[in-house]
CSV table of C-alpha atoms in Angstrom, one decimal:
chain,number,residue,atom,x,y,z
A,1,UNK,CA,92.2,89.8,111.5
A,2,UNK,CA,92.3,86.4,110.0
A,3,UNK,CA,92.3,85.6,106.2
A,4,UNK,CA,92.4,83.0,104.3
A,5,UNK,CA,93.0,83.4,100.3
A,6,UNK,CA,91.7,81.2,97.6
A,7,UNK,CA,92.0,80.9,93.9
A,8,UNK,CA,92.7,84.5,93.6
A,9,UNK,CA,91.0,85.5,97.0
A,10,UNK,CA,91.2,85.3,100.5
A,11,UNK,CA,89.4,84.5,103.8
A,12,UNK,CA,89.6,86.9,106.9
A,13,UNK,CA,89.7,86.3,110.4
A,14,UNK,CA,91.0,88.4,113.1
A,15,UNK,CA,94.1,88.2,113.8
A,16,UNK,CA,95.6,85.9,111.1
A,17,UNK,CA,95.1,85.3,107.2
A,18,UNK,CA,94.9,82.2,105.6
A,19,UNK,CA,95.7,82.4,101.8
A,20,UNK,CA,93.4,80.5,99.2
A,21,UNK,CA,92.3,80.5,96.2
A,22,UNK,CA,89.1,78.2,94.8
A,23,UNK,CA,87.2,77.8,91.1
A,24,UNK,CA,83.7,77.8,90.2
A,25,UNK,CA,84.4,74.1,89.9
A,26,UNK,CA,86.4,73.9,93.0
A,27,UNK,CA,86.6,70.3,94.7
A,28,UNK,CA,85.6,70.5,98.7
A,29,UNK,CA,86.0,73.2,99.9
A,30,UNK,CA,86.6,73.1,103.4
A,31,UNK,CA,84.8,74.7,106.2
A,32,UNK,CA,86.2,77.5,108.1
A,33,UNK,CA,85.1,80.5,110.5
A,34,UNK,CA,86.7,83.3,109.2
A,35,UNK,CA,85.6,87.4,110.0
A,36,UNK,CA,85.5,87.3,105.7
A,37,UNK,CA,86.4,85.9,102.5
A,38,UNK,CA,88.3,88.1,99.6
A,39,UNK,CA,88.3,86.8,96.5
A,40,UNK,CA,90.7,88.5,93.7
A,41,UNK,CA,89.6,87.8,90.9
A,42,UNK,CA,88.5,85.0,87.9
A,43,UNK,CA,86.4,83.0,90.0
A,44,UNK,CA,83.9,82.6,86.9
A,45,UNK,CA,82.9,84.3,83.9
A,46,UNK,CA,80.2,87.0,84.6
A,47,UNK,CA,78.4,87.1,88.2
A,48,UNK,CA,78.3,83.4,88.5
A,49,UNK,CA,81.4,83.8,90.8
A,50,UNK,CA,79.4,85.8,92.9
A,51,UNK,CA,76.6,83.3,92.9
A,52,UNK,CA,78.9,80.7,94.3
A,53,UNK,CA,80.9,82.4,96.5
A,54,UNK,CA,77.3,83.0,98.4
A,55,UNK,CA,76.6,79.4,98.2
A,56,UNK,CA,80.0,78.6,99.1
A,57,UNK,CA,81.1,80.9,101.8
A,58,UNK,CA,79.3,82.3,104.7
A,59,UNK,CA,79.8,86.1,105.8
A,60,UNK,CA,81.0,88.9,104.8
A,61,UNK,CA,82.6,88.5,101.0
A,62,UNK,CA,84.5,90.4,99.3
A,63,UNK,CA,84.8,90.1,95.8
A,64,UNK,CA,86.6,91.9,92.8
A,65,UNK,CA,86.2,91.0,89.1
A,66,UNK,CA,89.3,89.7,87.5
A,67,UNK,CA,89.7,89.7,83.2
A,68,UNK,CA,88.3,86.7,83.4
A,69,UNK,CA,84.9,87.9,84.6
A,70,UNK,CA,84.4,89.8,81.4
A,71,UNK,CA,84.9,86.9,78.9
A,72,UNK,CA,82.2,85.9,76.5
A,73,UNK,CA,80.1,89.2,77.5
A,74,UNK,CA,80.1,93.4,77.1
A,75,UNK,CA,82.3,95.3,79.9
A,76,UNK,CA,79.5,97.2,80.9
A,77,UNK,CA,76.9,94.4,80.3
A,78,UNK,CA,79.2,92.3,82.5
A,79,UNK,CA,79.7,95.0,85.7
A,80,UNK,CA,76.1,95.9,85.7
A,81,UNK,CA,75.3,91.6,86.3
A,82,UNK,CA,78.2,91.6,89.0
A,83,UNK,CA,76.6,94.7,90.5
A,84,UNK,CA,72.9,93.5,91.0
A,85,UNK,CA,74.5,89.8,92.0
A,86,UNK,CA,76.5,91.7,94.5
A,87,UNK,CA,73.4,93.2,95.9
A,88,UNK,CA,71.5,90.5,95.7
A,89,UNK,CA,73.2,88.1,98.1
A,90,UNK,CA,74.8,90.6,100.0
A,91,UNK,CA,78.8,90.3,98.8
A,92,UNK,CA,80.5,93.3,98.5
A,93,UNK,CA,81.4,94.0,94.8
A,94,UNK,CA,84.8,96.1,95.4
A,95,UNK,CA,85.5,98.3,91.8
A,96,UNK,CA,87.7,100.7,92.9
A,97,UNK,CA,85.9,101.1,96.4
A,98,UNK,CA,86.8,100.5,100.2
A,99,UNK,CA,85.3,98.8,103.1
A,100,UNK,CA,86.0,98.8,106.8
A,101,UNK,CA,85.8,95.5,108.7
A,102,UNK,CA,86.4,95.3,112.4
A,103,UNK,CA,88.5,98.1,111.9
A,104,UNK,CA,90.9,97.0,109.3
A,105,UNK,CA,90.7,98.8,105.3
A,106,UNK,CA,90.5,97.1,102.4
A,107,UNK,CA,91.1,98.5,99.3
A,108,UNK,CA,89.8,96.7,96.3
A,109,UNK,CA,90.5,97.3,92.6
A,110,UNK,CA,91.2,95.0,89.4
A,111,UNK,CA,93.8,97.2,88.2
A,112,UNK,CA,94.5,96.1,84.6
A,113,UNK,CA,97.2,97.4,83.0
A,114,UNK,CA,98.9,99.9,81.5
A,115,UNK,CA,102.0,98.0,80.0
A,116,UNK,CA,104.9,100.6,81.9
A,117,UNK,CA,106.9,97.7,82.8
A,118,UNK,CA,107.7,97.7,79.7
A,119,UNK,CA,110.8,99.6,78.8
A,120,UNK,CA,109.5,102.7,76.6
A,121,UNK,CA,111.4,101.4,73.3
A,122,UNK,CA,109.8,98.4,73.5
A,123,UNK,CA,106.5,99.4,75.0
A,124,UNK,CA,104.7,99.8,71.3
A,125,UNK,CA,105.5,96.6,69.9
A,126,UNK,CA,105.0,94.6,73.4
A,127,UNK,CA,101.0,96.1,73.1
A,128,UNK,CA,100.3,95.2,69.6
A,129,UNK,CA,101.8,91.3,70.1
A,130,UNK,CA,99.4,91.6,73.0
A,131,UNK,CA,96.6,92.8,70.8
A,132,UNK,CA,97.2,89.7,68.8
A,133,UNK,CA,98.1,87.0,71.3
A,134,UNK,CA,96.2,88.2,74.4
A,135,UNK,CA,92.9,86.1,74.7
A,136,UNK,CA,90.9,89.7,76.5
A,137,UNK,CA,91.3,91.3,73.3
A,138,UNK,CA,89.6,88.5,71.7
A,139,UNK,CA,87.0,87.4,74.2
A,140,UNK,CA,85.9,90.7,75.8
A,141,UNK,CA,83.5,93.2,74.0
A,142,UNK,CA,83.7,96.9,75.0
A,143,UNK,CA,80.2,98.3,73.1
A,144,UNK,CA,79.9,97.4,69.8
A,145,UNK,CA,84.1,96.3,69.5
A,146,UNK,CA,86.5,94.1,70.7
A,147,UNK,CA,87.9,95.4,74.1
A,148,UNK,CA,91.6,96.5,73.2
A,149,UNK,CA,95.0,97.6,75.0
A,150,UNK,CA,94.1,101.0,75.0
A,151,UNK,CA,90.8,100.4,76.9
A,152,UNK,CA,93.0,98.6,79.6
A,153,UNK,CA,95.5,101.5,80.0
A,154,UNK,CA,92.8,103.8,80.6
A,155,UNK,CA,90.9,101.3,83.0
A,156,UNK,CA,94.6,101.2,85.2
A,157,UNK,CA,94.7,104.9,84.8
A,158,UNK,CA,91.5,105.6,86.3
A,159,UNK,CA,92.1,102.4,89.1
A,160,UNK,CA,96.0,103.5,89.7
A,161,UNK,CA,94.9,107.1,90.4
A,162,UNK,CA,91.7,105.6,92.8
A,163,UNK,CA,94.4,103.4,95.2
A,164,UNK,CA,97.0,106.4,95.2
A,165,UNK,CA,94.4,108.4,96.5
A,166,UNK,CA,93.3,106.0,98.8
A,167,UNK,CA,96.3,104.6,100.4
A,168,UNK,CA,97.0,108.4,101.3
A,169,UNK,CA,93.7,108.8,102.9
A,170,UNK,CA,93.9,109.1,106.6
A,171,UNK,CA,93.3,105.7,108.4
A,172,UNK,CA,94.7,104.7,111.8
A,173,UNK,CA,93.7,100.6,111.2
A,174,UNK,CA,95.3,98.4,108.9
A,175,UNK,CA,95.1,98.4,105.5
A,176,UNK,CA,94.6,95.4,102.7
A,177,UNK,CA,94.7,96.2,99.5
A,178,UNK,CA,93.6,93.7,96.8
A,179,UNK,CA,94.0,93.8,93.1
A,180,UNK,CA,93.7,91.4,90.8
A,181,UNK,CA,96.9,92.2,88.1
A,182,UNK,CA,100.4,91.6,90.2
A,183,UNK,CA,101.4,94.4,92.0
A,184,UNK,CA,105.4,94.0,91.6
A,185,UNK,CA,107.8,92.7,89.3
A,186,UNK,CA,108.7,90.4,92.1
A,187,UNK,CA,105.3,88.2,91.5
A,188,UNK,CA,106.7,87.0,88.0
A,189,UNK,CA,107.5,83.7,88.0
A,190,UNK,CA,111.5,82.7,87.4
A,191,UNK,CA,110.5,80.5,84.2
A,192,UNK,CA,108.9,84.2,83.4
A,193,UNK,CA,111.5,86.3,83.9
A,194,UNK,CA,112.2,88.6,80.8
A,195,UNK,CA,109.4,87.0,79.4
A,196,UNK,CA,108.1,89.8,76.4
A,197,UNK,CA,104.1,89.1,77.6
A,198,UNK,CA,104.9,90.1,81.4
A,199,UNK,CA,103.8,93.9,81.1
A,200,UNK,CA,100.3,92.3,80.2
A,201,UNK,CA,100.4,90.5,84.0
A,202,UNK,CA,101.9,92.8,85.8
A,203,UNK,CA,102.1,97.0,87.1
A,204,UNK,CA,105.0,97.9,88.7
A,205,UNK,CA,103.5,99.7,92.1
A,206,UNK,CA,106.5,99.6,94.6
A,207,UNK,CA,106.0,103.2,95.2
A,208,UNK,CA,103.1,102.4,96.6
A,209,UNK,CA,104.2,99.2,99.2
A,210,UNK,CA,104.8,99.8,102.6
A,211,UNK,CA,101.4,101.9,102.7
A,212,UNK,CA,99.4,98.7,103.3
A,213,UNK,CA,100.1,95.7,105.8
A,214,UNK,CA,99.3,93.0,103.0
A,215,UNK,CA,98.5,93.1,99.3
A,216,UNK,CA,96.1,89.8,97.7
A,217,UNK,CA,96.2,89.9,94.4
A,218,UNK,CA,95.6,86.7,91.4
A,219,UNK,CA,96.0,86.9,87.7
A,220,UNK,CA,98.8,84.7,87.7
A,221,UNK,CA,99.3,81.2,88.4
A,222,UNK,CA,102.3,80.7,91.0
A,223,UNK,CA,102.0,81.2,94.4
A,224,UNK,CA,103.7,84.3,95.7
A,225,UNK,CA,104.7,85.2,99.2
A,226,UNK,CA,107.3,88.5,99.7
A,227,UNK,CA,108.0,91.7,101.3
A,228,UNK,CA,108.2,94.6,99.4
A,229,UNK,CA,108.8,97.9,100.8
A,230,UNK,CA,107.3,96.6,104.2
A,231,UNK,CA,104.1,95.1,102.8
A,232,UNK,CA,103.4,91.8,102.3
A,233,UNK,CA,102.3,90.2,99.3
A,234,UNK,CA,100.4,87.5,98.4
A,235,UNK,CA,98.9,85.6,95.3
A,236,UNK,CA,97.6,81.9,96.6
A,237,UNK,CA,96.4,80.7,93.1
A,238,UNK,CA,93.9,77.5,92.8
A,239,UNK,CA,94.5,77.8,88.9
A,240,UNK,CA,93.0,75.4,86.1
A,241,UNK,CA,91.9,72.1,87.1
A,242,UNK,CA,95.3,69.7,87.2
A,243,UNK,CA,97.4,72.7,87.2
A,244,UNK,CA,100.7,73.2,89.6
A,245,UNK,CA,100.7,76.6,91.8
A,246,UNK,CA,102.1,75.8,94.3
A,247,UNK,CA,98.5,76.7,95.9
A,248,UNK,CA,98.6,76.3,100.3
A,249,UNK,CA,95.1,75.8,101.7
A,250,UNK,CA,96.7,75.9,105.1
A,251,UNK,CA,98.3,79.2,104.7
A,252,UNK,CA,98.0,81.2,107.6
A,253,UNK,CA,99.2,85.0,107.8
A,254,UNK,CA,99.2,87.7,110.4
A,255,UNK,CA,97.8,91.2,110.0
């Protein structure tokens, strides 16, 4: 299968994977015959990411919502939107759910996160300075309140339990799994390292590598490309407009 991954996301073909990651507000984008297109993850507030991925892209899409998705608006407000957008112009919405194309899985999840890379000690104090500096507990609303760190570790609860299940599921193809908060310490960036706010970006999952062939994910903003426990790992970030990635529109992987 081929894929190629965009500003959090990724285009499929069989047989390879081409990496790349695009905004709302994305230049060109060039054209490309791919078996499908995976996006990760804050590709626009709301469902307009959905909208232009349709306009954008043609075939199958799959999509996941990022943080990013559910700024300005109500979690639930914000899903439902994505949901009927999803099933509007056909692009499949993945929220902890699966899809089989030409034989390979993909797993799809946000993940958020549940602050465990965080040494325990530390762990209370590193989730109230993100209460305070972290703009999703300022720009999300979760009913009638601000969307908080505890709503988060509950959301990568529920998601963390989904993909363990999954990934043991019986499946004789390939698997892709795609999240949108890094899935290893090793997609922190080295100015990063150490940094206090890195829990907030990223869930340690290496018990879980080597039960997918690949794993897309976005959130942050340096392209990534490892092996961890057999699996390889990818974040192929467009970013903000003027903003150096390190993103590879030519980036080609195999499956």
């Amino acid at each position: 299968m081929r894929a190629r991954l965009g500003d959090n996301g990724a285009n499929i073909r069989q047989n390879p994977a081409i990496p790349q990651v695009f905004t709302c507000e994305s230049e060109s984008i060039p054209t490309f015959d791919a078996d499908a297109i995976v996006l990760a993850g804050d590709i626009g507030n709301g469902a307009a990411g959905i909208d232009w991925a349709r306009e954008t892209f043609r075939g199958p899409v799959l999509y996941l919502a990022g943080n990013h998705e559910y700024y300005e608006g109500e979690f639930e407000a914000v899903q439902e939107a994505m949901e009927a957008a999803a099933r509007k112009l056909a692009v499949e919405l993945l929220d902890c759910s699966e899809i089989v194309l030409d034989g390979v899985r993909f797993l799809g999840c946000t993940l958020w996160t549940d602050y465990s890379l965080a040494p325990q000690k530390e762990r209370p104090a590193v989730i109230e300075s993100a209460r305070k500096l972290n703009p999703d507990y300022q720009l999300i609303r979760y009913g009638s309140r601000a969307f908080a760190p505890e709503d988060a570790i509950a959301l990568c609860a529920r998601h963390r339990a989904w993909l363990a299940a999954a990934l043991a599921a019986p499946f004789t193809g390939k698997t892709v799994v795609i999240t949108h908060f890094a899935p290893h310490p090793l997609s922190i960036a080295p100015a990063f390292v150490g940094h206090r706010a890195n829990p907030g970006f990223v869930v340690d999952l290496g018990e879980a590598m080597g039960s997918a062939a690949l794993w897309i994910h976005g959130h942050t903003h340096t392209f990534f490309d490892y092996r961890a426990g057999g699996t390889r790992v990818i974040c192929n970030p467009r970013g903000y407009p003027d903003e150096a990635t390190g993103f590879r529109p030519d980036l080609i992987v195999e499956i």
